[in-house]
Amino acid sequence: MSNRPLPWRTAWDEALYGEDGFFRRSRPVDHFRTSVHVGLFAEAVAELARRTSAATVVDVGAGGGELLTALRTQLPGVHLLGVEVAPRPVDLHEDIGWEASLPDRVDGLLIANEWLDNVPCDVVELDDTGVVREVLVDPRTGEESLGEACGTAWLDAWWPLDEPGQRAEVGATRDAAWGAAVARVEGTAVAIDYGHRRADRPPFGSLRSYRGGREVDVRPDGSRDVTADVAVDAVAAAVGATVLRQREALAQLGVDGSRPPLELARTDPAAYLRDLGRAGEAAELGARGGLGDFWWIISDTHGHGTLAT
Ligand SMILES: C[S@@+](CC[C@H](N)C(=O)[O-])C[C@H]1O[C@@H](n2cnc3c(N)ncnc32)[C@H](O)[C@@H]1O
């Protein structure tokens, strides 16, 4: 590990994806819970695949293959492929493909849940003299310093800094990553992530770390996740996509959060418990201040409307 300050983007990339990087060694589920760990999410994705007549579903940043595993029983006959820098999970069903990079062409549905927030960015800060400088970090300690002045074209367009001390994560790398992915798709592409739009950028950025289910000090030392919210409007503009909240997307896909009638508990207790569980999952996926606030960035090359309703 380097013992000198590095640009955040370099240190972040090495920490997550270097030879011994965090995501090469650990399963995301051991460190944080995402929508793919909530059963109803896969049902919504399956519904989207059916509505768009997808013959293939590709999950980029597939983690432990949880979403694809759930989709296997719901989408018989549909080719399922995980794209992941981590090795193929040993317990993944043999019907599910697993690759380290995206195929040249995806005919069907491309899903990326919580991928873009892990695409490393340059981190910048406005110094006391009004100059935007790159933020450097010592990977061993997380200690930061300011480096050279840097270009501001993306910031001027998407995240202008006004006051000394304000910081931003430069989303150009996410725009480019999603643009390159969507360019391969003949069908529908959806990136799902936490993020912000121009009117509600976090003034001091959103860089943070998670490990073992808890937020910990942000540090690119390979022992923890490093993430930052996605500038979703910039990503959407790069590919001409539509943006909506997860709770709206799921409602359009028929996810129903209403509780079963109490009467059902008497007439069919098993059905009541099942429906109650589903209502709980729908509530978690649509929660304000939680997963429901996530953004769906949706593109469709076939001219289907948003979520093909
Ligand atoms: C936050 S996890 C999300 C995992 C899963 N999608 C979920 O929702 O639980 C991000 C995943 O993206 C993977 N990843 C990051 N960059 C990637 C790339 N360029 N190609 C493939 N996978 C990548 C990481 O290895 C990690 O497993």
Tab-separated table of C-alpha atoms and ligand atoms in Angstrom:
chain	number	residue	atom	x	y	z
A	1	MET	CA	0.000	0.000	0.000
A	2	SER	CA	1.268	3.451	-0.876
A	3	ASN	CA	2.622	5.503	2.029
A	4	ARG	CA	2.295	8.815	0.227
A	5	PRO	CA	-0.841	10.826	-0.499
A	6	LEU	CA	-2.665	9.793	-3.667
A	7	PRO	CA	-5.547	11.350	-5.563
A	8	TRP	CA	-8.740	9.940	-4.052
A	9	ARG	CA	-9.752	8.286	-7.309
A	10	THR	CA	-6.487	6.313	-7.520
A	11	ALA	CA	-6.549	5.271	-3.871
A	12	TRP	CA	-10.268	4.342	-4.034
A	13	ASP	CA	-9.770	2.215	-7.150
A	14	GLU	CA	-6.867	0.328	-5.602
A	15	ALA	CA	-8.720	-0.134	-2.309
A	16	LEU	CA	-11.782	-1.744	-3.926
A	17	TYR	CA	-10.451	-3.367	-7.093
A	18	GLY	CA	-6.676	-3.763	-6.696
A	19	GLU	CA	-5.190	-7.241	-6.564
A	20	ASP	CA	-6.201	-7.624	-2.914
A	21	GLY	CA	-9.034	-5.089	-3.074
A	22	PHE	CA	-12.098	-5.109	-0.853
A	23	PHE	CA	-14.533	-6.372	-3.499
A	24	ARG	CA	-12.159	-9.089	-4.700
A	25	ARG	CA	-12.147	-10.639	-1.237
A	26	SER	CA	-15.526	-9.951	0.308
A	27	ARG	CA	-19.193	-10.364	-0.514
A	28	PRO	CA	-21.186	-7.124	-0.302
A	29	VAL	CA	-23.926	-8.881	1.726
A	30	ASP	CA	-21.461	-9.361	4.594
A	31	HIS	CA	-21.106	-5.588	4.887
A	32	PHE	CA	-24.390	-3.947	3.889
A	33	ARG	CA	-27.958	-4.744	2.939
A	34	THR	CA	-29.235	-3.692	-0.491
A	35	SER	CA	-32.537	-4.012	-2.335
A	36	VAL	CA	-31.475	-7.331	-3.879
A	37	HIS	CA	-31.645	-8.875	-0.415
A	38	VAL	CA	-35.361	-8.087	-0.212
A	39	GLY	CA	-37.378	-10.754	-2.030
A	40	LEU	CA	-39.932	-8.502	-3.717
A	41	PHE	CA	-37.215	-6.565	-5.531
A	42	ALA	CA	-36.509	-9.515	-7.817
A	43	GLU	CA	-40.224	-9.828	-8.545
A	44	ALA	CA	-40.252	-6.228	-9.742
A	45	VAL	CA	-37.188	-6.780	-11.921
A	46	ALA	CA	-38.792	-9.934	-13.335
A	47	GLU	CA	-41.918	-7.944	-14.145
A	48	LEU	CA	-39.802	-5.372	-15.972
A	49	ALA	CA	-38.048	-8.158	-17.917
A	50	ARG	CA	-41.425	-9.581	-18.949
A	51	ARG	CA	-42.844	-6.192	-19.947
A	52	THR	CA	-39.816	-5.494	-22.123
A	53	SER	CA	-39.714	-9.069	-23.525
A	54	ALA	CA	-36.090	-9.414	-22.403
A	55	ALA	CA	-34.435	-12.643	-23.558
A	56	THR	CA	-31.400	-11.872	-21.393
A	57	VAL	CA	-30.939	-10.173	-18.023
A	58	VAL	CA	-27.437	-8.955	-17.214
A	59	ASP	CA	-26.679	-7.841	-13.656
A	60	VAL	CA	-23.578	-5.652	-13.584
A	61	GLY	CA	-21.901	-5.443	-10.188
A	62	ALA	CA	-23.744	-8.662	-9.349
A	63	GLY	CA	-22.186	-9.077	-5.886
A	64	GLY	CA	-22.975	-12.601	-4.654
A	65	GLY	CA	-25.461	-13.253	-7.480
A	66	GLU	CA	-28.454	-12.809	-5.153
A	67	LEU	CA	-30.663	-11.029	-7.693
A	68	LEU	CA	-29.919	-13.527	-10.465
A	69	THR	CA	-30.536	-16.445	-8.126
A	70	ALA	CA	-33.961	-15.047	-7.282
A	71	LEU	CA	-34.716	-14.331	-10.956
A	72	ARG	CA	-33.871	-17.881	-12.058
A	73	THR	CA	-37.115	-19.335	-10.788
A	74	GLN	CA	-39.167	-16.350	-11.969
A	75	LEU	CA	-37.886	-16.071	-15.514
A	76	PRO	CA	-37.629	-19.588	-16.934
A	77	GLY	CA	-35.956	-19.592	-20.338
A	78	VAL	CA	-34.351	-16.165	-19.870
A	79	HIS	CA	-30.552	-16.114	-20.078
A	80	LEU	CA	-29.091	-14.708	-16.844
A	81	LEU	CA	-25.581	-13.292	-16.627
A	82	GLY	CA	-23.689	-11.747	-13.736
A	83	VAL	CA	-20.853	-9.308	-14.443
A	84	GLU	CA	-18.578	-8.967	-11.439
A	85	VAL	CA	-14.939	-8.336	-10.588
A	86	ALA	CA	-15.298	-10.856	-7.728
A	87	PRO	CA	-14.980	-14.559	-8.520
A	88	ARG	CA	-18.041	-16.624	-9.372
A	89	PRO	CA	-19.833	-17.579	-6.125
A	90	VAL	CA	-19.311	-21.277	-5.460
A	91	ASP	CA	-22.998	-21.819	-4.765
A	92	LEU	CA	-24.308	-20.052	-7.897
A	93	HIS	CA	-26.615	-22.228	-10.021
A	94	GLU	CA	-24.915	-23.576	-13.135
A	95	ASP	CA	-27.601	-22.033	-15.392
A	96	ILE	CA	-26.412	-18.544	-14.447
A	97	GLY	CA	-23.467	-17.140	-16.410
A	98	TRP	CA	-20.690	-15.144	-14.704
A	99	GLU	CA	-18.142	-12.878	-16.414
A	100	ALA	CA	-15.585	-10.303	-15.324
A	101	SER	CA	-16.645	-7.768	-17.952
A	102	LEU	CA	-19.713	-6.807	-19.930
A	103	PRO	CA	-20.375	-8.612	-23.195
A	104	ASP	CA	-20.085	-6.477	-26.343
A	105	ARG	CA	-23.838	-6.561	-26.713
A	106	VAL	CA	-26.733	-7.065	-24.319
A	107	ASP	CA	-30.042	-7.984	-25.945
A	108	GLY	CA	-32.531	-7.498	-23.169
A	109	LEU	CA	-32.337	-5.939	-19.733
A	110	LEU	CA	-29.229	-4.553	-18.038
A	111	ILE	CA	-29.550	-3.943	-14.286
A	112	ALA	CA	-26.953	-2.275	-12.068
A	113	ASN	CA	-28.012	-2.078	-8.437
A	114	GLU	CA	-25.586	-0.048	-6.312
A	115	TRP	CA	-22.785	-0.306	-8.854
A	116	LEU	CA	-22.213	3.347	-9.783
A	117	ASP	CA	-21.722	4.508	-6.181
A	118	ASN	CA	-18.661	2.246	-6.110
A	119	VAL	CA	-17.179	3.685	-9.321
A	120	PRO	CA	-14.267	5.768	-7.998
A	121	CYS	CA	-14.291	9.533	-8.556
A	122	ASP	CA	-11.915	12.410	-8.211
A	123	VAL	CA	-12.670	14.311	-5.017
A	124	VAL	CA	-12.148	18.087	-5.100
A	125	GLU	CA	-12.344	20.996	-2.692
A	126	LEU	CA	-12.583	24.762	-3.115
A	127	ASP	CA	-9.590	26.268	-1.292
A	128	ASP	CA	-9.420	29.555	0.619
A	129	THR	CA	-8.368	31.449	-2.501
A	130	GLY	CA	-11.301	30.168	-4.577
A	131	VAL	CA	-9.284	27.574	-6.520
A	132	VAL	CA	-10.686	24.051	-6.990
A	133	ARG	CA	-8.032	21.536	-5.926
A	134	GLU	CA	-7.780	17.803	-6.040
A	135	VAL	CA	-8.082	16.139	-2.611
A	136	LEU	CA	-5.275	13.676	-1.845
A	137	VAL	CA	-5.478	10.895	0.735
A	138	ASP	CA	-3.008	8.712	2.573
A	139	PRO	CA	-4.487	5.213	2.050
A	140	ARG	CA	-3.135	3.887	5.354
A	141	THR	CA	-4.595	6.582	7.582
A	142	GLY	CA	-7.256	8.347	5.536
A	143	GLU	CA	-5.486	11.652	6.244
A	144	GLU	CA	-6.222	14.177	3.519
A	145	SER	CA	-4.380	17.102	1.926
A	146	LEU	CA	-5.011	19.394	-1.012
A	147	GLY	CA	-3.154	18.795	-4.278
A	148	GLU	CA	-2.960	20.592	-7.585
A	149	ALA	CA	-5.624	22.844	-9.078
A	150	CYS	CA	-7.836	20.811	-11.371
A	151	GLY	CA	-10.207	21.164	-14.295
A	152	THR	CA	-13.764	22.199	-13.562
A	153	ALA	CA	-15.756	21.470	-16.739
A	154	TRP	CA	-17.895	18.743	-15.107
A	155	LEU	CA	-18.246	20.778	-11.898
A	156	ASP	CA	-19.339	23.875	-13.806
A	157	ALA	CA	-22.053	21.851	-15.522
A	158	TRP	CA	-23.243	19.743	-12.586
A	159	TRP	CA	-21.814	20.662	-9.193
A	160	PRO	CA	-20.517	24.236	-8.868
A	161	LEU	CA	-18.677	24.968	-5.608
A	162	ASP	CA	-19.328	28.393	-4.049
A	163	GLU	CA	-17.796	28.555	-0.579
A	164	PRO	CA	-14.238	27.707	0.536
A	165	GLY	CA	-14.179	24.240	2.091
A	166	GLN	CA	-17.013	22.898	-0.058
A	167	ARG	CA	-16.259	19.584	-1.708
A	168	ALA	CA	-17.553	17.480	-4.551
A	169	GLU	CA	-17.154	14.030	-6.002
A	170	VAL	CA	-16.582	14.532	-9.721
A	171	GLY	CA	-19.148	12.247	-11.347
A	172	ALA	CA	-17.554	12.180	-14.801
A	173	THR	CA	-16.273	8.637	-14.195
A	174	ARG	CA	-19.809	7.418	-13.365
A	175	ASP	CA	-21.246	9.174	-16.440
A	176	ALA	CA	-18.608	7.473	-18.589
A	177	ALA	CA	-19.031	4.047	-16.967
A	178	TRP	CA	-22.794	4.054	-17.399
A	179	GLY	CA	-22.519	5.504	-20.914
A	180	ALA	CA	-20.183	2.674	-21.929
A	181	ALA	CA	-22.538	0.078	-20.445
A	182	VAL	CA	-25.709	1.472	-22.011
A	183	ALA	CA	-24.020	1.718	-25.416
A	184	ARG	CA	-23.952	-2.104	-25.473
A	185	VAL	CA	-27.637	-2.529	-24.741
A	186	GLU	CA	-30.346	-3.296	-27.227
A	187	GLY	CA	-33.334	-3.069	-24.911
A	188	THR	CA	-33.582	-1.577	-21.423
A	189	ALA	CA	-30.900	-0.436	-18.981
A	190	VAL	CA	-31.538	0.526	-15.361
A	191	ALA	CA	-28.986	1.848	-12.874
A	192	ILE	CA	-30.357	1.951	-9.324
A	193	ASP	CA	-28.526	3.868	-6.646
A	194	TYR	CA	-28.546	6.463	-3.919
A	195	GLY	CA	-27.777	9.904	-5.172
A	196	HIS	CA	-28.606	13.550	-5.579
A	197	ARG	CA	-29.621	16.081	-8.184
A	198	ARG	CA	-28.284	19.546	-8.740
A	199	ALA	CA	-30.732	21.180	-6.344
A	200	ASP	CA	-29.722	18.939	-3.431
A	201	ARG	CA	-25.998	18.211	-3.698
A	202	PRO	CA	-24.320	17.567	-0.322
A	203	PRO	CA	-22.134	20.677	0.212
A	204	PHE	CA	-19.211	18.708	1.627
A	205	GLY	CA	-19.618	15.617	-0.538
A	206	SER	CA	-20.820	12.183	0.515
A	207	LEU	CA	-17.715	10.018	0.624
A	208	ARG	CA	-18.026	7.283	3.261
A	209	SER	CA	-17.124	3.715	4.235
A	210	TYR	CA	-18.953	0.649	5.484
A	211	ARG	CA	-17.730	-2.560	7.035
A	212	GLY	CA	-19.535	-5.399	8.759
A	213	GLY	CA	-22.910	-3.665	8.580
A	214	ARG	CA	-21.748	-0.369	10.102
A	215	GLU	CA	-20.549	2.988	8.826
A	216	VAL	CA	-16.872	3.381	9.730
A	217	ASP	CA	-14.215	6.059	9.165
A	218	VAL	CA	-13.712	6.641	5.470
A	219	ARG	CA	-10.359	5.204	4.438
A	220	PRO	CA	-9.165	3.611	1.183
A	221	ASP	CA	-7.063	0.887	2.842
A	222	GLY	CA	-8.857	-2.131	1.338
A	223	SER	CA	-10.437	-3.158	4.636
A	224	ARG	CA	-13.785	-1.457	3.950
A	225	ASP	CA	-16.200	-0.286	1.293
A	226	VAL	CA	-15.693	3.212	-0.116
A	227	THR	CA	-18.762	4.823	-1.664
A	228	ALA	CA	-20.200	8.196	-2.627
A	229	ASP	CA	-23.706	9.158	-3.741
A	230	VAL	CA	-24.304	9.343	-7.482
A	231	ALA	CA	-25.050	12.604	-9.307
A	232	VAL	CA	-28.018	10.920	-10.969
A	233	ASP	CA	-29.030	13.841	-13.173
A	234	ALA	CA	-25.568	13.921	-14.747
A	235	VAL	CA	-25.584	10.166	-15.367
A	236	ALA	CA	-29.072	10.373	-16.881
A	237	ALA	CA	-28.090	13.264	-19.151
A	238	ALA	CA	-25.055	11.319	-20.399
A	239	VAL	CA	-27.331	8.591	-21.798
A	240	GLY	CA	-30.633	10.418	-22.285
A	241	ALA	CA	-32.336	8.472	-19.485
A	242	THR	CA	-35.380	9.069	-17.307
A	243	VAL	CA	-34.943	9.312	-13.529
A	244	LEU	CA	-37.478	8.368	-10.890
A	245	ARG	CA	-37.512	7.299	-7.261
A	246	GLN	CA	-37.484	3.602	-6.429
A	247	ARG	CA	-40.854	3.858	-4.678
A	248	GLU	CA	-42.406	5.247	-7.888
A	249	ALA	CA	-40.692	2.642	-10.059
A	250	LEU	CA	-41.870	-0.229	-7.883
A	251	ALA	CA	-45.430	1.096	-7.789
A	252	GLN	CA	-45.418	1.227	-11.603
A	253	LEU	CA	-44.204	-2.366	-11.637
A	254	GLY	CA	-47.109	-3.474	-9.480
A	255	VAL	CA	-45.406	-3.805	-6.097
A	256	ASP	CA	-48.249	-3.374	-3.634
A	257	GLY	CA	-47.430	-2.425	-0.054
A	258	SER	CA	-50.932	-2.718	1.349
A	259	ARG	CA	-51.434	-4.991	4.349
A	260	PRO	CA	-53.719	-8.005	3.974
A	261	PRO	CA	-57.196	-7.737	5.543
A	262	LEU	CA	-57.314	-8.989	9.131
A	263	GLU	CA	-60.164	-11.282	8.125
A	264	LEU	CA	-57.640	-13.345	6.118
A	265	ALA	CA	-55.815	-14.211	9.355
A	266	ARG	CA	-58.897	-16.128	10.416
A	267	THR	CA	-59.821	-17.769	7.117
A	268	ASP	CA	-56.318	-18.548	5.821
A	269	PRO	CA	-53.581	-17.856	8.414
A	270	ALA	CA	-50.763	-19.050	6.124
A	271	ALA	CA	-51.844	-16.698	3.318
A	272	TYR	CA	-52.203	-13.880	5.834
A	273	LEU	CA	-48.649	-14.350	7.093
A	274	ARG	CA	-47.286	-14.583	3.543
A	275	ASP	CA	-49.076	-11.391	2.468
A	276	LEU	CA	-47.993	-9.626	5.649
A	277	GLY	CA	-44.378	-10.538	4.870
A	278	ARG	CA	-44.752	-9.179	1.339
A	279	ALA	CA	-46.243	-5.948	2.660
A	280	GLY	CA	-43.243	-5.610	4.972
A	281	GLU	CA	-40.842	-6.094	2.079
A	282	ALA	CA	-42.717	-3.564	-0.045
A	283	ALA	CA	-42.539	-1.085	2.831
A	284	GLU	CA	-38.779	-1.589	3.174
A	285	LEU	CA	-38.170	-1.160	-0.570
A	286	GLY	CA	-40.305	1.974	-0.720
A	287	ALA	CA	-39.338	3.571	2.593
A	288	ARG	CA	-38.806	7.322	2.799
A	289	GLY	CA	-35.330	8.013	4.142
A	290	GLY	CA	-34.387	4.489	3.036
A	291	LEU	CA	-34.425	2.323	-0.084
A	292	GLY	CA	-37.489	4.086	-1.489
A	293	ASP	CA	-35.415	7.249	-1.965
A	294	PHE	CA	-33.044	5.463	-4.332
A	295	TRP	CA	-33.084	6.570	-7.959
A	296	TRP	CA	-33.835	4.447	-11.005
A	297	ILE	CA	-32.031	5.773	-14.108
A	298	ILE	CA	-33.851	4.150	-17.015
A	299	SER	CA	-33.001	3.996	-20.733
A	300	ASP	CA	-34.808	2.067	-23.415
A	301	THR	CA	-33.564	1.705	-26.967
A	302	HIS	CA	-36.861	0.188	-28.161
A	303	GLY	CA	-38.853	3.292	-27.392
A	304	HIS	CA	-40.843	1.618	-24.631
A	305	GLY	CA	-42.112	4.223	-22.180
A	306	THR	CA	-40.667	4.418	-18.690
A	307	LEU	CA	-40.870	0.888	-17.281
A	308	ALA	CA	-42.898	-0.087	-20.359
A	309	THR	CA	-46.221	0.716	-18.716
B	1	LIG	C1	-22.310	-2.304	-3.648
B	1	LIG	S1	-21.962	-3.780	-4.445
B	1	LIG	C2	-23.580	-4.183	-5.079
B	1	LIG	C3	-23.801	-5.655	-5.254
B	1	LIG	C4	-25.239	-6.034	-5.667
B	1	LIG	N1	-25.583	-5.466	-6.936
B	1	LIG	C5	-26.227	-5.600	-4.633
B	1	LIG	O1	-27.069	-4.759	-4.932
B	1	LIG	O2	-26.158	-6.112	-3.500
B	1	LIG	C6	-21.097	-3.263	-5.904
B	1	LIG	C7	-20.554	-4.418	-6.696
B	1	LIG	O3	-20.091	-3.955	-7.961
B	1	LIG	C8	-18.940	-4.695	-8.306
B	1	LIG	N2	-18.221	-3.949	-9.347
B	1	LIG	C9	-17.670	-2.744	-9.246
B	1	LIG	N3	-17.112	-2.351	-10.413
B	1	LIG	C10	-17.337	-3.350	-11.287
B	1	LIG	C11	-17.017	-3.549	-12.658
B	1	LIG	N4	-16.372	-2.616	-13.367
B	1	LIG	N5	-17.411	-4.682	-13.236
B	1	LIG	C12	-18.068	-5.626	-12.530
B	1	LIG	N6	-18.413	-5.494	-11.220
B	1	LIG	C13	-18.045	-4.372	-10.609
B	1	LIG	C14	-18.207	-4.838	-6.996
B	1	LIG	O4	-17.265	-5.873	-7.035
B	1	LIG	C15	-19.358	-5.106	-6.033
B	1	LIG	O5	-19.634	-6.477	-5.892
